[in-house]
């Protein structure tokens, strides 16, 4: 049987509270009982010593116990609930307080209508008599016999105190339990109420409504983080849904344009409007190449996203490879009057996939070429830091807007400013670049500002790209 979180938490708190109350009660009761019994033992011994001292004071060396003070002994016997009997050295009885007052005490505790009678009668105990020698100057002068009920001759005050103490423990435990129930229910609801709301939000999201948000007001850190994570998930899914719809539009646009051109050219050939020429066939070939490039990029991205992406690592100079790629593209930059600068920190040998590194560099340099206006500037830097190697490729191009920046590495995503056919690609190049960088254990990030420029920063840990001996 499955229980709700409220019931489980409440039950857990109650078990913990009951355990704490039980342990505290047992330990406290044991300690108090032990100290109280020590106190009773001391009081009982004090009574015995008081009786012996009193009997010794009424002894006379010449006349023995002839001048005994019967009234004083009787008063002590009644006051302390004792039976006192004094014998001389011959064993003859000198004094007896009688047991009437003790029998009266027993009958009082045996009365059925007496409050707590059964408990007190049980604590009263059995009748006990003890004998103590009487001495005068190390000479035995007699014996005193003291009788009482119970181990330590408990008085009504003593029994009442113990009973009150036990009642106090019972009342305290009950009050603590009730308080624990109230607190546990309140605390459980403080935890479960936000969870219920988050669960409801997740269920609504599962039904397709991505506009819902988990509006949870809680001071519990984990629940607040869970709520924010759920809201972030909803926003991400909503953005992904928007990207999916945008992807459909983009792909339709990318495919429709070359197909429309090809269709119009072929219809012109068939209708005899156009005479087949080399230039017109070249135009058709360019459109076919555009479609082929689009399909090829899709295939490359699918391969890169496979879990078993294989890297053909080899040792080479990263500085030389960057310089080669820049020089290979320099004619294009010169044609557009774009200045290119390189700052390479030393000749760093790495253990990476040379072809994949070239593809990363070509993609980023091509981006810089496309989105940098004539007369602009592109910089390429390689820097070796303590635990990593950093490659930066920056430009003074059109930049990327803040709303587009978080999605720049997502497949088929293109910012509004880069959607023209002349500059805008398929939206796959940066996704491929990111996959290749991460395949080498690195990370890529971007900084950009509209009309200022864009900088791509790649961080490769040395442990991931250095040659392992």
XYZ file of C-alpha atoms in Angstrom:
469
model
C 0.000 0.000 0.000
C 1.396 3.384 -1.015
C 1.185 6.253 1.449
C 1.168 9.942 0.666
C 4.250 11.983 1.520
C 2.270 13.863 4.187
C 1.409 10.622 5.982
C 4.939 9.290 5.666
C 6.515 12.476 7.000
C 3.947 12.759 9.800
C 4.437 9.120 10.759
C 8.218 9.534 10.674
C 8.106 12.646 12.851
C 5.755 10.944 15.324
C 7.992 7.886 15.591
C 10.983 10.158 16.194
C 9.055 12.171 18.802
C 7.759 9.059 20.556
C 11.242 7.589 20.606
C 12.691 10.804 22.007
C 9.957 11.035 24.661
C 10.407 7.382 25.630
C 14.186 7.627 25.909
C 14.004 10.921 27.803
C 11.358 9.566 30.179
C 13.262 6.360 30.886
C 16.561 8.129 31.495
C 14.980 10.913 33.564
C 12.852 8.495 35.581
C 15.838 6.278 36.248
C 18.049 9.156 37.358
C 15.355 10.768 39.511
C 14.353 7.439 41.078
C 17.950 6.665 41.897
C 18.546 10.043 43.509
C 15.208 9.898 45.309
C 15.975 6.413 46.644
C 19.343 7.663 47.849
C 17.530 10.488 49.603
C 15.014 8.062 51.184
C 17.797 5.770 52.338
C 19.570 8.696 53.979
C 16.356 9.903 55.641
C 15.608 6.400 56.902
C 19.097 6.062 58.348
C 18.703 9.468 59.985
C 15.514 8.282 61.701
C 17.254 5.146 62.971
C 20.198 7.158 64.284
C 17.804 9.599 65.924
C 16.013 6.754 67.763
C 19.259 5.129 68.892
C 20.587 8.489 70.081
C 17.363 9.172 71.974
C 17.437 5.740 73.651
C 21.076 6.273 74.651
C 20.230 9.600 76.280
C 17.683 8.042 78.629
C 20.101 5.388 79.840
C 21.692 5.911 83.222
C 24.822 3.931 84.227
C 23.571 3.462 87.790
C 19.884 2.973 87.290
C 19.884 1.636 83.700
C 16.622 2.429 81.876
C 14.671 3.227 85.027
C 14.492 6.917 84.142
C 13.353 6.353 80.587
C 11.257 8.996 78.867
C 8.380 6.959 77.503
C 6.532 9.969 76.139
C 9.405 11.154 73.967
C 9.928 7.705 72.411
C 6.197 7.331 71.753
C 6.090 10.732 70.088
C 9.036 9.839 67.823
C 7.501 6.453 66.969
C 4.164 7.990 65.942
C 5.752 10.926 64.136
C 8.158 8.774 62.131
C 5.750 5.805 61.607
C 8.042 3.441 63.528
C 7.577 0.599 65.948
C 10.177 1.000 68.736
C 10.947 -1.683 71.264
C 13.827 -1.423 73.746
C 15.398 -4.468 75.491
C 17.986 -4.348 78.229
C 21.171 -6.407 78.304
C 19.215 -9.286 79.816
C 16.716 -9.315 76.982
C 13.865 -7.977 79.080
C 11.549 -5.457 77.462
C 12.103 -1.957 78.734
C 9.879 -0.020 76.338
C 7.434 -0.676 73.479
C 5.690 1.972 71.423
C 3.080 -0.478 70.285
C 1.924 -1.049 66.691
C -1.478 0.589 66.775
C -0.369 3.622 64.781
C 1.282 1.364 62.164
C -1.860 -0.743 61.828
C -3.844 2.454 61.427
C -1.484 3.505 58.639
C -1.912 0.158 56.903
C -5.694 0.379 57.137
C -5.653 3.915 55.740
C -3.748 2.791 52.653
C -6.017 -0.220 52.269
C -9.200 1.872 52.042
C -10.710 1.314 48.549
C -11.991 4.875 48.261
C -8.624 6.455 48.927
C -7.117 8.298 46.013
C -4.334 6.252 44.441
C -4.861 3.640 47.127
C -3.681 0.664 45.066
C -0.494 2.394 43.979
C 0.298 3.644 47.486
C -0.545 0.301 49.042
C 1.888 -1.345 46.663
C 4.593 1.193 47.541
C 3.914 0.746 51.258
C 5.663 -2.640 51.124
C 5.986 -5.430 53.692
C 6.513 -4.994 57.412
C 10.212 -5.107 58.427
C 11.900 -5.250 61.838
C 15.571 -4.524 62.438
C 17.662 -4.884 65.601
C 20.405 -2.482 66.634
C 22.755 -2.947 69.633
C 22.873 -0.237 72.322
C 26.310 0.495 73.780
C 27.683 2.740 76.469
C 31.471 3.118 76.701
C 31.923 0.109 74.359
C 29.735 -1.964 76.707
C 26.512 -3.431 75.381
C 23.605 -2.179 77.425
C 20.719 -3.498 75.390
C 19.006 -3.737 72.048
C 16.556 -1.551 70.212
C 14.149 -3.116 67.715
C 12.717 -0.826 65.069
C 9.840 -1.909 62.828
C 8.354 -0.176 59.770
C 6.547 -0.798 56.477
C 8.499 -0.856 53.249
C 12.181 -0.789 52.436
C 12.760 2.796 53.600
C 9.664 3.486 55.681
C 7.975 5.697 53.130
C 5.765 8.380 54.519
C 2.589 9.647 52.897
C 4.508 12.688 51.723
C 7.152 10.511 50.099
C 4.600 8.345 48.302
C 2.634 11.413 47.270
C 5.759 13.012 45.861
C 6.598 9.935 43.768
C 3.020 9.710 42.550
C 3.000 13.400 41.602
C 6.306 12.956 39.805
C 4.937 10.048 37.757
C 1.831 12.073 36.932
C 4.024 14.948 35.811
C 5.944 12.613 33.517
C 2.680 11.321 32.043
C 1.254 14.798 31.493
C 4.515 16.047 29.987
C 4.719 13.076 27.616
C 1.108 13.554 26.524
C 1.593 17.284 25.987
C 4.825 16.672 24.073
C 3.090 14.071 21.912
C 0.194 16.402 21.079
C 2.616 19.214 20.330
C 4.656 16.846 18.172
C 1.562 15.784 16.216
C 0.626 19.407 15.509
C 4.177 20.410 14.546
C 4.718 17.302 12.398
C 1.475 17.846 10.474
C 2.308 21.529 9.951
C 5.895 20.789 8.943
C 4.824 17.975 6.616
C 2.395 20.269 4.848
C 5.102 22.921 4.499
C 7.133 20.375 2.533
C 4.400 18.563 0.622
C 2.276 21.542 -0.475
C 5.006 22.915 -2.804
C 5.696 19.371 -4.047
C 2.022 18.884 -4.876
C 2.019 22.132 -6.856
C 5.190 21.150 -8.687
C 3.683 17.719 -9.468
C 0.540 19.355 -10.813
C 2.693 21.649 -12.965
C 4.616 18.646 -14.336
C 1.343 16.837 -15.130
C -0.028 19.880 -16.974
C 3.256 20.159 -18.889
C 2.940 16.474 -19.805
C -0.480 17.220 -21.273
C 1.127 19.725 -23.648
C 0.577 23.047 -21.890
C 4.071 24.554 -21.734
C 2.861 27.965 -20.578
C 2.224 26.724 -17.034
C 4.691 27.617 -14.262
C 5.198 26.306 -10.735
C 4.486 29.379 -8.612
C 5.768 28.084 -5.279
C 6.467 30.352 -2.320
C 8.749 28.442 0.031
C 11.799 29.148 2.172
C 13.087 25.581 1.760
C 16.176 25.808 -0.440
C 15.782 22.431 -2.180
C 12.097 22.977 -2.930
C 12.808 26.468 -4.235
C 15.546 25.072 -6.479
C 13.223 22.295 -7.670
C 10.531 24.842 -8.486
C 12.989 26.994 -10.427
C 14.333 23.913 -12.238
C 10.776 22.946 -13.231
C 10.099 26.456 -14.521
C 13.398 26.420 -16.401
C 12.441 23.073 -17.931
C 9.088 24.500 -19.027
C 10.791 27.520 -20.584
C 13.369 25.296 -22.327
C 10.687 23.013 -23.715
C 8.703 26.026 -24.852
C 11.763 27.408 -26.600
C 12.487 24.027 -28.146
C 8.924 23.897 -29.419
C 9.386 27.348 -30.934
C 12.674 26.208 -32.470
C 10.977 23.113 -33.881
C 8.338 25.251 -35.556
C 11.008 27.660 -36.706
C 13.029 24.726 -38.016
C 10.128 23.652 -40.180
C 9.895 27.146 -41.658
C 13.667 27.467 -42.139
C 14.078 24.060 -43.737
C 11.122 24.707 -46.029
C 12.701 28.009 -46.994
C 16.138 26.468 -47.549
C 14.772 23.654 -49.702
C 12.079 25.620 -51.506
C 14.424 28.279 -52.910
C 16.777 25.985 -54.881
C 13.905 23.717 -55.910
C 11.918 26.676 -57.202
C 14.927 27.889 -59.167
C 15.578 24.428 -60.613
C 11.905 23.987 -61.474
C 11.715 27.340 -63.292
C 14.939 26.639 -65.223
C 13.834 23.163 -66.289
C 10.374 24.423 -67.301
C 12.068 27.109 -69.392
C 14.197 24.445 -71.071
C 11.161 22.211 -71.721
C 9.030 25.065 -73.080
C 11.827 26.181 -75.343
C 11.988 29.603 -73.748
C 15.621 29.060 -72.798
C 18.316 27.586 -74.866
C 20.567 25.305 -72.811
C 23.834 27.100 -72.220
C 26.834 26.493 -69.996
C 25.961 29.419 -67.711
C 22.381 28.225 -67.256
C 23.515 24.690 -66.489
C 26.020 26.152 -64.005
C 23.172 28.007 -62.295
C 21.218 24.748 -61.927
C 24.345 23.027 -60.648
C 24.779 25.681 -57.948
C 21.254 25.042 -56.687
C 21.883 21.286 -56.640
C 25.107 21.925 -54.720
C 23.167 24.009 -52.209
C 20.733 21.120 -51.612
C 23.600 18.656 -51.403
C 25.415 20.829 -48.872
C 22.288 21.044 -46.742
C 21.845 17.263 -46.727
C 25.539 16.765 -46.060
C 25.445 19.067 -43.040
C 22.463 17.182 -41.668
C 24.334 13.901 -42.048
C 27.456 15.337 -40.416
C 25.485 16.623 -37.449
C 23.795 13.243 -36.979
C 27.192 11.537 -36.981
C 28.631 14.026 -34.509
C 25.775 13.477 -32.075
C 26.308 9.737 -31.963
C 27.671 8.477 -28.666
C 30.471 6.557 -30.403
C 32.027 9.547 -32.172
C 35.527 8.477 -33.145
C 38.445 10.906 -33.121
C 41.531 10.085 -35.155
C 44.026 11.694 -32.830
C 47.576 12.496 -33.853
C 50.323 14.763 -32.640
C 50.712 18.058 -34.460
C 51.451 21.732 -33.851
C 48.265 23.596 -33.065
C 49.953 26.940 -33.773
C 51.008 25.843 -37.279
C 47.538 24.447 -38.023
C 45.850 27.726 -37.024
C 48.321 29.667 -39.170
C 47.629 27.415 -42.189
C 43.849 27.848 -41.892
C 44.137 31.619 -41.594
C 46.480 31.820 -44.583
C 44.159 29.596 -46.625
C 41.295 32.046 -46.078
C 43.373 35.224 -46.300
C 42.563 35.812 -49.992
C 38.863 35.982 -49.121
C 39.531 38.428 -46.300
C 41.712 40.570 -48.604
C 38.980 40.600 -51.242
C 36.566 42.007 -48.623
C 39.233 44.365 -47.260
C 39.170 42.675 -43.806
C 42.347 42.855 -41.741
C 43.359 39.615 -40.000
C 45.783 39.462 -37.047
C 47.230 36.428 -35.308
C 48.701 36.182 -31.838
C 49.965 32.654 -31.249
C 51.505 31.921 -27.852
C 54.390 29.612 -28.708
C 54.510 26.406 -30.723
C 52.160 24.074 -28.847
C 52.044 20.402 -29.808
C 48.717 18.718 -29.125
C 47.176 15.255 -29.486
C 43.925 15.927 -31.338
C 42.005 15.055 -34.504
C 43.642 17.295 -37.111
C 40.716 17.196 -39.559
C 38.189 18.028 -36.825
C 40.342 20.933 -35.641
C 40.490 22.236 -39.201
C 36.713 22.013 -39.467
C 36.321 23.972 -36.201
C 38.655 26.704 -37.444
C 37.081 26.891 -40.921
C 33.558 27.154 -39.473
C 34.489 30.003 -37.120
C 36.661 31.846 -39.653
C 33.899 31.518 -42.259
C 31.416 32.966 -39.794
C 33.756 35.876 -39.104
C 34.137 36.454 -42.872
C 30.395 36.354 -43.533
C 29.289 38.688 -40.768
C 32.116 41.232 -40.859
C 31.560 44.213 -43.113
C 34.178 45.504 -45.521
C 37.036 47.231 -43.797
C 36.469 45.223 -40.615
C 38.916 43.379 -38.389
C 39.316 39.695 -37.397
C 41.718 38.466 -34.736
C 42.880 34.921 -33.949
C 44.651 34.191 -30.670
C 46.149 31.091 -29.086
C 47.082 31.289 -25.402
C 48.463 28.675 -23.046
C 47.259 29.042 -19.461
C 47.938 27.000 -16.321
C 45.685 24.024 -16.974
C 44.218 24.743 -20.391
C 44.788 26.015 -23.910
C 42.500 28.810 -25.119
C 41.674 29.711 -28.721
C 39.842 32.974 -29.428
C 38.434 34.063 -32.783
C 36.897 37.542 -32.728
C 35.543 39.959 -35.272
C 34.093 43.453 -35.566
C 31.019 42.236 -37.405
C 27.286 42.777 -37.024
C 27.142 40.895 -33.706
C 24.402 38.772 -32.139
C 21.438 40.044 -30.127
C 20.923 39.141 -26.471
C 17.794 37.098 -27.198
C 19.629 35.052 -29.854
C 22.900 34.557 -27.957
C 21.735 31.661 -25.680
C 20.566 29.684 -28.758
C 23.437 30.328 -31.113
C 24.792 26.760 -30.849
C 21.433 25.085 -31.368
C 20.882 23.301 -34.655
C 19.093 25.202 -37.429
C 18.929 28.326 -35.264
C 19.680 31.592 -37.026
C 19.207 35.041 -35.626
C 16.914 37.420 -37.445
C 19.839 39.611 -38.420
C 21.563 36.727 -40.259
C 18.644 35.245 -42.161
C 19.438 36.694 -45.565
C 20.377 34.232 -48.243
C 23.633 36.000 -48.987
C 25.055 35.585 -45.478
C 22.782 33.210 -43.595
C 23.703 29.532 -43.738
C 21.676 26.538 -42.679
C 22.103 27.120 -38.961
C 24.117 23.907 -38.528
C 27.743 25.094 -38.628
C 27.967 26.294 -35.027
C 26.152 23.208 -33.751
C 28.786 21.074 -35.496
C 31.574 23.251 -34.090
C 30.268 22.878 -30.550
C 30.007 19.089 -30.942
C 33.585 18.852 -32.220
C 34.972 21.021 -29.401
C 33.172 18.970 -26.741
C 34.328 15.738 -28.387
C 37.886 16.856 -27.566
C 36.885 17.537 -23.939
C 36.713 21.296 -24.434
C 34.097 24.006 -23.984
C 33.047 26.824 -26.292
C 31.339 30.073 -25.379
C 30.523 33.280 -27.196
C 30.526 36.992 -26.375
C 28.749 39.357 -28.700
C 27.146 42.751 -29.016
C 25.158 44.233 -31.870
C 27.284 46.386 -34.226
C 30.364 45.780 -32.053
C 31.373 42.232 -32.896
C 31.510 38.627 -31.797
C 34.183 36.558 -30.056
C 34.212 32.762 -29.817
C 36.301 31.356 -26.954
C 37.337 27.682 -26.846
C 38.906 26.204 -23.708
C 40.673 22.853 -24.004
C 41.990 21.215 -20.807
C 45.603 20.154 -21.258
C 44.802 16.716 -19.837
C 42.354 16.147 -22.731
C 44.550 17.203 -25.673
C 48.168 16.612 -24.610
C 50.113 13.610 -25.803
C 49.948 10.825 -23.250
C 53.152 8.971 -22.795
